[in-house]
mmCIF file of C-alpha atoms in Angstrom:
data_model
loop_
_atom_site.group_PDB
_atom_site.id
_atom_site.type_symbol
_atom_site.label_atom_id
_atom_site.label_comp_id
_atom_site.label_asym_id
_atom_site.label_seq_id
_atom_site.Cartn_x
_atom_site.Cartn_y
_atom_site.Cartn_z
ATOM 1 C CA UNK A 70 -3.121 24.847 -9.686
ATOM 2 C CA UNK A 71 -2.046 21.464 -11.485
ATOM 3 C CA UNK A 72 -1.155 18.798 -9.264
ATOM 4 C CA UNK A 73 2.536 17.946 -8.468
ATOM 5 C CA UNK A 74 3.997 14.719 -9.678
ATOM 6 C CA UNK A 75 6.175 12.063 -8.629
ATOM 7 C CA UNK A 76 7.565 9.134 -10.750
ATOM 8 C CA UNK A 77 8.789 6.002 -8.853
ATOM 9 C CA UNK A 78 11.735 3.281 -10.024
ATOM 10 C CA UNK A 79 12.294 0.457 -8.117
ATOM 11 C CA UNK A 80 14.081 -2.758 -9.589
ATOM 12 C CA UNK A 81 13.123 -4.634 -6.417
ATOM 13 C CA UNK A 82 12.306 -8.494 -7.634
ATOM 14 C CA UNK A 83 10.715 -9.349 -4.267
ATOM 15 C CA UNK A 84 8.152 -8.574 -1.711
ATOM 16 C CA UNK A 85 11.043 -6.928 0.226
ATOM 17 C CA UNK A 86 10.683 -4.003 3.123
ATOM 18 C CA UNK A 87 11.964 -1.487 0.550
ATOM 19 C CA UNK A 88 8.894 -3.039 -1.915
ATOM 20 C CA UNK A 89 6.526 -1.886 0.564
ATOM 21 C CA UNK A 90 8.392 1.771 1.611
ATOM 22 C CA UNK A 91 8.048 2.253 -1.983
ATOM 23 C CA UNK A 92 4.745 1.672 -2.030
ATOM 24 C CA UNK A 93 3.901 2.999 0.852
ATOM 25 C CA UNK A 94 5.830 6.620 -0.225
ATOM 26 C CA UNK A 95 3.400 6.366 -3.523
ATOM 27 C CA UNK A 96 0.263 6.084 -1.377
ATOM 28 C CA UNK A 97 1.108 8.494 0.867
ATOM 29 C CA UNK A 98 1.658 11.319 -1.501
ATOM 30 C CA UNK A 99 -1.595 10.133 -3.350
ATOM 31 C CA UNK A 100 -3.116 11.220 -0.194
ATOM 32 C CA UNK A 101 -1.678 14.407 -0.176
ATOM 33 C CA UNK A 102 -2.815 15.227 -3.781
ATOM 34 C CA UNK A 103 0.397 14.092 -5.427
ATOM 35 C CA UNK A 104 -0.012 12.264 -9.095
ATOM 36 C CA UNK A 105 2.090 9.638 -9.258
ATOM 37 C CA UNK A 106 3.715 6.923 -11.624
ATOM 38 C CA UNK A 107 4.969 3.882 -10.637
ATOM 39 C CA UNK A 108 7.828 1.962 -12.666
ATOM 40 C CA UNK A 109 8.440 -1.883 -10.924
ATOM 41 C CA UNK A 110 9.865 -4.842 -12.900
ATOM 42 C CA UNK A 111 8.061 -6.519 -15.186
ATOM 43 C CA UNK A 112 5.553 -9.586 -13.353
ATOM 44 C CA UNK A 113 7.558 -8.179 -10.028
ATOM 45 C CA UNK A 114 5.685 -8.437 -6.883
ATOM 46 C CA UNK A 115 5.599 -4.120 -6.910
ATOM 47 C CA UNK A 116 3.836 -4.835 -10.146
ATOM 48 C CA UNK A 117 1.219 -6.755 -8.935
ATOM 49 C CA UNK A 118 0.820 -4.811 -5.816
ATOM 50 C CA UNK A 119 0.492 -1.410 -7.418
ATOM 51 C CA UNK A 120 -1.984 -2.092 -9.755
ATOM 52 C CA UNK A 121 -3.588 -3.870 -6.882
ATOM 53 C CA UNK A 122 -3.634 -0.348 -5.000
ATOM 54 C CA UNK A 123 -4.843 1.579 -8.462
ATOM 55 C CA UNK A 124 -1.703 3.302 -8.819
ATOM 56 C CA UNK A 125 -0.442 4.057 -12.709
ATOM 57 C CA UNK A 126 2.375 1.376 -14.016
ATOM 58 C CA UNK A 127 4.189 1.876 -16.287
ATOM 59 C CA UNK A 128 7.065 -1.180 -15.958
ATOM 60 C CA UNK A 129 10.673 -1.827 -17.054
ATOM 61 C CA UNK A 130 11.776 -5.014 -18.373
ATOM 62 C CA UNK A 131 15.050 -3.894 -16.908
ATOM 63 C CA UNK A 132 17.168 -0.722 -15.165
ATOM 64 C CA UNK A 133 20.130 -0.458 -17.431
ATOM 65 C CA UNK A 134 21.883 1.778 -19.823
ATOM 66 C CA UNK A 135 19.988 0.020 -23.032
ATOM 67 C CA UNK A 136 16.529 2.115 -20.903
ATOM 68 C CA UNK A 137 17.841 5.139 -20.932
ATOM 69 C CA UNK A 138 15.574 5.878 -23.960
ATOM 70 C CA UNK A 139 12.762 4.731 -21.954
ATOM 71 C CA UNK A 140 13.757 6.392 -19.322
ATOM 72 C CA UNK A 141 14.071 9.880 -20.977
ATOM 73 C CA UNK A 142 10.846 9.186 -23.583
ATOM 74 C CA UNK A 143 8.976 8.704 -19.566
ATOM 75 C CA UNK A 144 9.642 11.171 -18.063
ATOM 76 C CA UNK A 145 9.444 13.628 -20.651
ATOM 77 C CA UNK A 146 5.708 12.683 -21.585
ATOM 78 C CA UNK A 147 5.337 12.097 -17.452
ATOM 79 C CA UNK A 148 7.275 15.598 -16.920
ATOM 80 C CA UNK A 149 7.531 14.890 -12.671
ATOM 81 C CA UNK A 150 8.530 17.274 -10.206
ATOM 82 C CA UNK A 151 10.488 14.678 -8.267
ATOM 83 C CA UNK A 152 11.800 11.086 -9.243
ATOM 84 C CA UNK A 153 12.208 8.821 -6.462
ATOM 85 C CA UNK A 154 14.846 5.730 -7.106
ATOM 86 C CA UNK A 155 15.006 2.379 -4.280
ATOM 87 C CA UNK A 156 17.761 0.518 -5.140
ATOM 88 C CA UNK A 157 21.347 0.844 -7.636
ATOM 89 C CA UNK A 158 20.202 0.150 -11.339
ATOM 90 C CA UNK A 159 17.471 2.701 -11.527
ATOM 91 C CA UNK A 160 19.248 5.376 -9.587
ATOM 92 C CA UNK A 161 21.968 4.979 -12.497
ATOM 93 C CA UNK A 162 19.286 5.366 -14.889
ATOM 94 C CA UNK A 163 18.635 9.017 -13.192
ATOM 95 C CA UNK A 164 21.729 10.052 -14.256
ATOM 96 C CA UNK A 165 19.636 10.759 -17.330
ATOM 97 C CA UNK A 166 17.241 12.700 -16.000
ATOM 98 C CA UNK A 167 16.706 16.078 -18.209
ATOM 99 C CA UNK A 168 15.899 18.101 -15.556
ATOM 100 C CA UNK A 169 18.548 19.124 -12.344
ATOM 101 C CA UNK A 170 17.723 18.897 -9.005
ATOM 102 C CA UNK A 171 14.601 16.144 -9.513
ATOM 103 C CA UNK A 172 16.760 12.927 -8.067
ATOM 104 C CA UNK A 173 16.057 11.368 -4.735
ATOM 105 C CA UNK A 174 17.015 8.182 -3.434
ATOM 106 C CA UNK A 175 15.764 5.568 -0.671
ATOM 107 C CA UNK A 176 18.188 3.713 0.978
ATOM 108 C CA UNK A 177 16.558 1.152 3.342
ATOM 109 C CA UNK A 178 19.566 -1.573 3.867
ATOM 110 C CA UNK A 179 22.478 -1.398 6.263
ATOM 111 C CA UNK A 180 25.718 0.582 4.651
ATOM 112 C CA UNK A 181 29.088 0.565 4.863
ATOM 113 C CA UNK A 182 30.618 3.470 6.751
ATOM 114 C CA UNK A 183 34.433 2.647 5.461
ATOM 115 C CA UNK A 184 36.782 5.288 3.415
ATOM 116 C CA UNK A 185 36.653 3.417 -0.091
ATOM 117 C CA UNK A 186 32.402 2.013 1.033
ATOM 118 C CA UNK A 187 31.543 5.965 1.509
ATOM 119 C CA UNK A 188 33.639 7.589 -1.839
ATOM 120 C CA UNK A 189 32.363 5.022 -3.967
ATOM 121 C CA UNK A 190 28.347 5.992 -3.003
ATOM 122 C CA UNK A 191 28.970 9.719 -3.308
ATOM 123 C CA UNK A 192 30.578 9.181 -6.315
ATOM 124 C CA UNK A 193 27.713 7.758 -7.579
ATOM 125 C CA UNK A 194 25.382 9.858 -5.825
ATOM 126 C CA UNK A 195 26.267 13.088 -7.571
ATOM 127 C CA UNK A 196 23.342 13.712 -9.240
ATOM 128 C CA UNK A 197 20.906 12.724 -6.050
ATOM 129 C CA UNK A 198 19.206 15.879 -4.676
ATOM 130 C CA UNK A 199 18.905 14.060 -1.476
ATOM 131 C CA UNK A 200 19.013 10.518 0.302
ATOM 132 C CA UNK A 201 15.836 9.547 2.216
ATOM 133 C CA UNK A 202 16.050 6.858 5.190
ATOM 134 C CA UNK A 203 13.787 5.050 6.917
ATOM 135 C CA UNK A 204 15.342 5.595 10.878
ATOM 136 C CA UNK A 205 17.476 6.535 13.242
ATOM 137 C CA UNK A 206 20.243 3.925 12.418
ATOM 138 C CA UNK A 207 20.589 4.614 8.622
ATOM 139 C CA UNK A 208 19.654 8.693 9.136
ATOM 140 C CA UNK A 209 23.575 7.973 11.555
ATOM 141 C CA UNK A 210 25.104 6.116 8.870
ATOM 142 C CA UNK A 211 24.236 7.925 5.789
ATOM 143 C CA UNK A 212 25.426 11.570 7.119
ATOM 144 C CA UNK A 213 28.899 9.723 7.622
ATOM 145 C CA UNK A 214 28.767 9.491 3.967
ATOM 146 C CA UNK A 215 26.765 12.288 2.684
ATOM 147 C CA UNK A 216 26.802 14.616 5.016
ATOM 148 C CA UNK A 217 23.969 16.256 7.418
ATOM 149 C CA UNK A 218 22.444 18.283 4.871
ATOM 150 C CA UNK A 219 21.628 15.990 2.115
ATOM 151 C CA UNK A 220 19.653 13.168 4.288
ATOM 152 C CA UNK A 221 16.414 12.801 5.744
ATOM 153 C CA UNK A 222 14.621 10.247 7.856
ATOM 154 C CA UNK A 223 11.087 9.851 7.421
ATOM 155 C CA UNK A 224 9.578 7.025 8.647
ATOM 156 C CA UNK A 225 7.380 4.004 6.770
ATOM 157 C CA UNK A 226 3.666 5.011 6.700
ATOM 158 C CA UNK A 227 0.838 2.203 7.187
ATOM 159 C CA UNK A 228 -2.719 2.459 5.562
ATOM 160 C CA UNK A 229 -4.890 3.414 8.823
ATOM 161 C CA UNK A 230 -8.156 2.264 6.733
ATOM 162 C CA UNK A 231 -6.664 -1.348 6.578
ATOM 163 C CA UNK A 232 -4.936 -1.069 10.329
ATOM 164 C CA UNK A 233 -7.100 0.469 12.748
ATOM 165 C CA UNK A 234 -8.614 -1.250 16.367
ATOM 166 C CA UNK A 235 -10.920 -3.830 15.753
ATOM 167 C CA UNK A 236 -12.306 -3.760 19.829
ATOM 168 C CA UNK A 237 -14.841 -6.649 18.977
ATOM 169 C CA UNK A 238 -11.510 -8.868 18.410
ATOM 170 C CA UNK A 239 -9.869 -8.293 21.665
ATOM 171 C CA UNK A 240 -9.864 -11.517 23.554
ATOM 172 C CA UNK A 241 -10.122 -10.908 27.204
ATOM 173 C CA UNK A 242 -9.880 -14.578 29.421
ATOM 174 C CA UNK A 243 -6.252 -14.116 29.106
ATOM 175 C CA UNK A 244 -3.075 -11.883 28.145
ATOM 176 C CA UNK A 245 -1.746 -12.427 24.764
ATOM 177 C CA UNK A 246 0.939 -11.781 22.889
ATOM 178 C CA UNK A 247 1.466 -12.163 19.259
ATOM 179 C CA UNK A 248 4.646 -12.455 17.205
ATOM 180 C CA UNK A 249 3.476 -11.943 13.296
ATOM 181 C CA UNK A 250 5.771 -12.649 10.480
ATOM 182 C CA UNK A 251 7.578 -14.824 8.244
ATOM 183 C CA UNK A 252 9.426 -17.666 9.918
ATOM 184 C CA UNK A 253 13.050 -16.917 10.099
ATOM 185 C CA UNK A 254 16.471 -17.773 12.377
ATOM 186 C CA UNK A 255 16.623 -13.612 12.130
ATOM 187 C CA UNK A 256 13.406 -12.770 13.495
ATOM 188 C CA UNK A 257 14.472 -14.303 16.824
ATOM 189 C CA UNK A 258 11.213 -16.312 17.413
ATOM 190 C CA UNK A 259 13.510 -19.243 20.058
ATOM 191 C CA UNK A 260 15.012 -16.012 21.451
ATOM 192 C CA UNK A 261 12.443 -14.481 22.897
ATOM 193 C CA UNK A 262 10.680 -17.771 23.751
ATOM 194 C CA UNK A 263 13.544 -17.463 26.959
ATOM 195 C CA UNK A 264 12.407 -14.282 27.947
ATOM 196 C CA UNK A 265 8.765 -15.643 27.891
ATOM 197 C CA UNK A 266 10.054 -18.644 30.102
ATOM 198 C CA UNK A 267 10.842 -16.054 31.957
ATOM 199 C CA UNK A 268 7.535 -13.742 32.367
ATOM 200 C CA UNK A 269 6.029 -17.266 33.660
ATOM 201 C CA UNK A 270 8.442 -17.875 35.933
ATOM 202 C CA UNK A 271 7.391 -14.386 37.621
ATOM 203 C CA UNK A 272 4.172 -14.326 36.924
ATOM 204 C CA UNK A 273 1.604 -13.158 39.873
ATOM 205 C CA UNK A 274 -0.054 -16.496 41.035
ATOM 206 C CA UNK A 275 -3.988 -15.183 40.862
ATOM 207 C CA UNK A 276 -2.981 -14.050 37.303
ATOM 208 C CA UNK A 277 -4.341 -16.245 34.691
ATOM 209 C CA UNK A 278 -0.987 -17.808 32.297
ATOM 210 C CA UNK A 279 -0.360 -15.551 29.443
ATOM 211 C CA UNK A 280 -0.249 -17.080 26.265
ATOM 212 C CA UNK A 281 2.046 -16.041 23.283
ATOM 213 C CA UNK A 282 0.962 -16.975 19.599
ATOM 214 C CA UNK A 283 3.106 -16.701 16.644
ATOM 215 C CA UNK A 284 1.665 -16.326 13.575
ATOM 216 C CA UNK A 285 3.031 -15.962 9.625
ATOM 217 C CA UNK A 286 4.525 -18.134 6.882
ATOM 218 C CA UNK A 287 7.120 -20.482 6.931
ATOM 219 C CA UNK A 288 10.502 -19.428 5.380
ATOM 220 C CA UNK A 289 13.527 -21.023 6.967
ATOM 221 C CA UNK A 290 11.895 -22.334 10.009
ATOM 222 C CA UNK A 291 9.389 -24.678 9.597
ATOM 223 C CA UNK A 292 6.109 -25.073 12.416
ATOM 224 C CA UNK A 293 7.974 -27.688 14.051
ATOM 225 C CA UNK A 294 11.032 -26.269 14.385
ATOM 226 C CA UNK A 295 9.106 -23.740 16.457
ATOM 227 C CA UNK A 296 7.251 -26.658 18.592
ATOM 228 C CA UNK A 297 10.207 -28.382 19.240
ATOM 229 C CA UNK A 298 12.012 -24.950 20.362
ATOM 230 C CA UNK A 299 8.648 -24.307 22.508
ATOM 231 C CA UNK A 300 9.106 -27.312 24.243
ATOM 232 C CA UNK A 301 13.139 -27.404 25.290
ATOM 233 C CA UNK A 302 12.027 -23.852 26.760
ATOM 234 C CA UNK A 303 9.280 -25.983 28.360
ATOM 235 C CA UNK A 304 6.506 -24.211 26.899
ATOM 236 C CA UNK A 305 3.452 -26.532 26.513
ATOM 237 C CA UNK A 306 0.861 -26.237 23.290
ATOM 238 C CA UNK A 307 -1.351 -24.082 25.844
ATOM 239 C CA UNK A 308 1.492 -21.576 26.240
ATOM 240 C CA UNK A 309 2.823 -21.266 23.017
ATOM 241 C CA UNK A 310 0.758 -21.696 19.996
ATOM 242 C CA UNK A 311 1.749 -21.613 16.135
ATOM 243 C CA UNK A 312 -0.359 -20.416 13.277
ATOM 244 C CA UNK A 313 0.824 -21.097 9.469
ATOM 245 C CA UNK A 314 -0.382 -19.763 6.922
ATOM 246 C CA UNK A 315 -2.173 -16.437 5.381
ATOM 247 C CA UNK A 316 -4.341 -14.416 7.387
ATOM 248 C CA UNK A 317 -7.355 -12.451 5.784
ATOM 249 C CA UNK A 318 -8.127 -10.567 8.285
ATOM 250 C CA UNK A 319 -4.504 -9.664 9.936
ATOM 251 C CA UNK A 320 -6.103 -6.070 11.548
ATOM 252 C CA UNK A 321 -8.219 -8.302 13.453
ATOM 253 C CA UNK A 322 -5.729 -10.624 14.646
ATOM 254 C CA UNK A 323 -3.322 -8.148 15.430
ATOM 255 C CA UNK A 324 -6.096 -6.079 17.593
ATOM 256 C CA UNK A 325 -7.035 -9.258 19.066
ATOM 257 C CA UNK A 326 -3.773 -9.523 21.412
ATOM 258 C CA UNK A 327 -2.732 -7.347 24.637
ATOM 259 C CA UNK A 328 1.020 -6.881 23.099
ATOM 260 C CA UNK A 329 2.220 -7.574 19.837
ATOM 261 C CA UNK A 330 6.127 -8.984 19.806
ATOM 262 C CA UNK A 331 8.749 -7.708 17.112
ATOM 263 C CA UNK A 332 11.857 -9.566 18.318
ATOM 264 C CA UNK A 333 13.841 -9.474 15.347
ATOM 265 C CA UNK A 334 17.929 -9.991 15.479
ATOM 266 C CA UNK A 335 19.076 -8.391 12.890
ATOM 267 C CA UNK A 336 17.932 -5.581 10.004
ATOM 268 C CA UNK A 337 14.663 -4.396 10.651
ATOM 269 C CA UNK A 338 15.416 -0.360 9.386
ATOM 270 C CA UNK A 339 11.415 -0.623 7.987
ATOM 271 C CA UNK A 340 9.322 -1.569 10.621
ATOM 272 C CA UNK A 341 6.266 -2.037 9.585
ATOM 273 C CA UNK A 342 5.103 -5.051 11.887
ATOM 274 C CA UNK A 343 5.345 -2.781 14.513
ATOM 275 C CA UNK A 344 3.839 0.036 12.938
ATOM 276 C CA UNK A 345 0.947 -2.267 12.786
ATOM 277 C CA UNK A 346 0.443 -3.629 15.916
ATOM 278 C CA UNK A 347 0.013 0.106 17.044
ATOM 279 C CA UNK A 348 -2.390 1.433 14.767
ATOM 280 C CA UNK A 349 -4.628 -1.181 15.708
ATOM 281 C CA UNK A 350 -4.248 0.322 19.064
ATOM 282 C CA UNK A 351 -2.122 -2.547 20.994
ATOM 283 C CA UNK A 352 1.384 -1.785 22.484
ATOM 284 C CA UNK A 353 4.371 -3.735 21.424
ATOM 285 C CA UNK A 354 7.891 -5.133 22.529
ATOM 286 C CA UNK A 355 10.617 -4.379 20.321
ATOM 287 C CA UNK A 356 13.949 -5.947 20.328
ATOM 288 C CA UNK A 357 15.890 -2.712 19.602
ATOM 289 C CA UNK A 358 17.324 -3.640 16.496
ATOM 290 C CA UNK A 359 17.629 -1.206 13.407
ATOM 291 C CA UNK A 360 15.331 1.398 13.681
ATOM 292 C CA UNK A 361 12.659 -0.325 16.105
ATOM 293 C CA UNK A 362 13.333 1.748 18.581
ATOM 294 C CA UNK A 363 11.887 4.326 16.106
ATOM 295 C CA UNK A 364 8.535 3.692 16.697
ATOM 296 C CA UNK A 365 8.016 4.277 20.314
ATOM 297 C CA UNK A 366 6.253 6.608 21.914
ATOM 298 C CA UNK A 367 4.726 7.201 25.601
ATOM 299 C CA UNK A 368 2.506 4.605 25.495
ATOM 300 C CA UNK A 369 3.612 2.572 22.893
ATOM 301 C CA UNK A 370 5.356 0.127 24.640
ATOM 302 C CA UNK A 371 8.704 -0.776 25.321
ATOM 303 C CA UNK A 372 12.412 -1.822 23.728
ATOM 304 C CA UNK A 373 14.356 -4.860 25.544
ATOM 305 C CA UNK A 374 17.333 -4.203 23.621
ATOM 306 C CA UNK A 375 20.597 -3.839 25.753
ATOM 307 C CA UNK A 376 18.344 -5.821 28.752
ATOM 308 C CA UNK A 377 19.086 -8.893 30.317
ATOM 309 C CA UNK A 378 16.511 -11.426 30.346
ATOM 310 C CA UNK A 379 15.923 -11.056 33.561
ATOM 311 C CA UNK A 380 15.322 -7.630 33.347
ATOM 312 C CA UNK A 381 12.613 -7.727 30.015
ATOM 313 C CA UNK A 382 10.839 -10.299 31.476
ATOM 314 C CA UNK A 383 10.114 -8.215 34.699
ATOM 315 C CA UNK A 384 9.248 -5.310 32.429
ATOM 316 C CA UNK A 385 6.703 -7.578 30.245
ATOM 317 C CA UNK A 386 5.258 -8.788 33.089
ATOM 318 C CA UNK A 387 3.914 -5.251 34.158
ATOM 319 C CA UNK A 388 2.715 -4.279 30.686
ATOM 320 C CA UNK A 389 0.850 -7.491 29.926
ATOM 321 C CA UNK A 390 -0.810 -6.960 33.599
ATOM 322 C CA UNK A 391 -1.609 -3.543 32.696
ATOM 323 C CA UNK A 392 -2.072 -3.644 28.904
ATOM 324 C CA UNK A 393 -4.749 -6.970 29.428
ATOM 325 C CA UNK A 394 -6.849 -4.428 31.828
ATOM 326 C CA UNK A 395 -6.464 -1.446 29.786
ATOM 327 C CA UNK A 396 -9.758 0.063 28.573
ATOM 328 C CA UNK A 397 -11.229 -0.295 24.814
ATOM 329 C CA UNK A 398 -10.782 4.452 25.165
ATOM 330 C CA UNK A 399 -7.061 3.763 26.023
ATOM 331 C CA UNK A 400 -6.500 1.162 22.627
ATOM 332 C CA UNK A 401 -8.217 4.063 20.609
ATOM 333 C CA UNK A 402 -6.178 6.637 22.186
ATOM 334 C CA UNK A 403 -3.226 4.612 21.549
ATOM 335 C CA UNK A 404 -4.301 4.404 17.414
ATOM 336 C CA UNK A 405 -4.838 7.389 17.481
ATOM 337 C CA UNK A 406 -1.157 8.806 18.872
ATOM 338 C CA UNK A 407 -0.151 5.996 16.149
ATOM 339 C CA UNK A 408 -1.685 7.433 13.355
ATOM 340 C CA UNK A 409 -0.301 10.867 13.690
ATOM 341 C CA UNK A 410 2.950 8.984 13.406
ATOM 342 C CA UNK A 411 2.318 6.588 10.933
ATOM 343 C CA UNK A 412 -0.554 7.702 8.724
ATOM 344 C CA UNK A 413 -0.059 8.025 5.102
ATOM 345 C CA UNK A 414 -1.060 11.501 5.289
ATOM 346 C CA UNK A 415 2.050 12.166 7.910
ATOM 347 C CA UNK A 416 4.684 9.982 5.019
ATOM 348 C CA UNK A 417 3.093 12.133 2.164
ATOM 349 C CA UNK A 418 3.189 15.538 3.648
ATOM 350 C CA UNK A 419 7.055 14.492 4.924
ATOM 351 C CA UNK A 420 8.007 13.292 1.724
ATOM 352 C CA UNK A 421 6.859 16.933 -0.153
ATOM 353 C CA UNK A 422 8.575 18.907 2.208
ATOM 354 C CA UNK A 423 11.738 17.123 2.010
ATOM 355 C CA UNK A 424 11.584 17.232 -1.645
ATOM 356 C CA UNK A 425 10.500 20.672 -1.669
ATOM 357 C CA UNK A 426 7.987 19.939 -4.606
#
């Protein structure tokens, strides 16, 4: 029996969320026994990252209607059972595909639910088999548009070779929490500082201080702008403590905490932080955003979204008490419940059977 095949388009310029769902959806199905081919911009972060991974490139130099007879000349030498499409210019290009019934598009951004927003994408969603989301909140918004039938949610999988518990890392003098990411007004970094003003202000008296690290690259908010923040919250250098940079080893790090902190504001349909945190076995804090809420399962954690401060300070207080004492069986167990979620081999085998191939 020949092996099925799936050809992925993405016109993606940066090292976005949807970047790394479609790499992540390529992966997968190569561990399912899927051949794939992947088609990123030219000198495009996907690019770089796919050959990286030893997937097969073949790149555009462009999505448009002068590639159409690229486009066809691919995929007839290619011949896939499925095309996968992440963005506008290369799901037009599908309109070209020789072969019915072979289209399927991601959508991983917010959309527009109004009359002349919704007739405009199903006009130009015709010749999609089916619309593939990663979460709750788009999985609502696109069968508005598109109706029940024609999308499916399956959620971002995460390499469980590069994310797994690292128990030698775990650093047990006191709790820890770790917010890891770029440095952005959206990921809500002075926000939740308040609610950890507020886990101190509780905190048991024979408990030694929590400390909450945040860790990732610079963007919009610079290392002091964080310090500064940290100390109008009256968080000393003791309490709060900022990393820059790149991280080699960010398994390690991310194991090395009692909860890890995803306290975005805004977007967050791909969570892959998150995602993260658990497969190296620690429980996380979400801020309920997008499709955070997603990722939670018994012991997972917990969502402050649509709680006062008040209220998901009290509950952090309990699960850094509980998560800090928590055996090194429990963070495996925890991985493990993860990975059955959020495994490549879970993405891959949901991505065949939604596309039937």
């Amino acid at each position: 029996m020949s092996k099925k095949k799936v050809w992925h388009l993405i016109s993606n310029r940066w090292n976005s969320a949807i970047t790394e769902y479609a790499l992540s959806s390529a992966r997968s199905l190569a561990e399912v026994g899927v051949e794939n081919l992947f088609s990123p911009l030219v000198n495009s972060p996907a690019e770089k990252r796919a050959k990286q991974y030893g997937l097969q490139v073949s790149s555009f130099k462009g999505f448009s209607a002068k590639d159409v007879g690229k486009y066809r000349e691919i995929f007839k030498t290619f011949n896939p059972d499925a095309v996968f499409t992440y963005g506008g210019p290369e799901t037009f290009l599908t309109r070209f595909t020789p072969s019915k019934g072979k289209n399927f598009r991601f959508r991983g951004n917010e959309v527009s639910t109004s009359f002349l927003s919704s007739l405009n994408q199903r006009l130009s969603h015709t010749h999609v088999e089916k619309i593939i989301v990663p979460g709750s909140s788009l999985l609502r918004d696109c069968r508005k548009i598109f109706g029940d039938e024609r999308v499916a949610s399956i959620i971002l999988g995460c390499s469980s070779a590069e994310y797994s518990p690292n128990l030698a890392a775990r650093k047990k003098d006191r709790p820890r929490l770790m917010i890891f990411g770029r440095f952005d007004p959206v990921k809500g970094h002075k926000e939740f500082m308040q609610i950890f003003r507020g886990v101190l202000d509780i905190w048991p008296k024979n408990a030694p201080l929590p400390q909450l690290i945040i860790a990732g690259e610079p963007a919009n908010v610079s290392v002091t702008d964080l310090t500064e923040a940290a100390q109008k919250t009256g968080l000393n250098e003791d309490l709060v403590v900022v990393r820059a940079g790149r991280f080699p080893d960010v398994a390690e790090m991310m194991s090395s905490v009692s909860v890890g902190v995803v306290s975005s504001l805004g977007s967050e349909q791909i969570c892959r932080v998150a995602e993260e945190f658990l497969l190296c076995g620690t429980a996380v804090v979400v801020s309920g955003v997008g499709s955070l809420d997603d990722v939670l399962f018994e012991s997972a954690g917990f969502s402050f979204g649509g709680r006062t401060e008040s209220e998901a300070a009290t509950k952090l207080v309990h699960l850094l008490l509980r998560t800090h004492q928590e055996t090194d069986q429990m963070r495996l167990e925890r991985a493990k419940i993860a990975g059955d979620h959020f495994s490549f081999s879970t993405m891959g085998k949901a991505l065949l059977s939604v596309c039937d191939v």
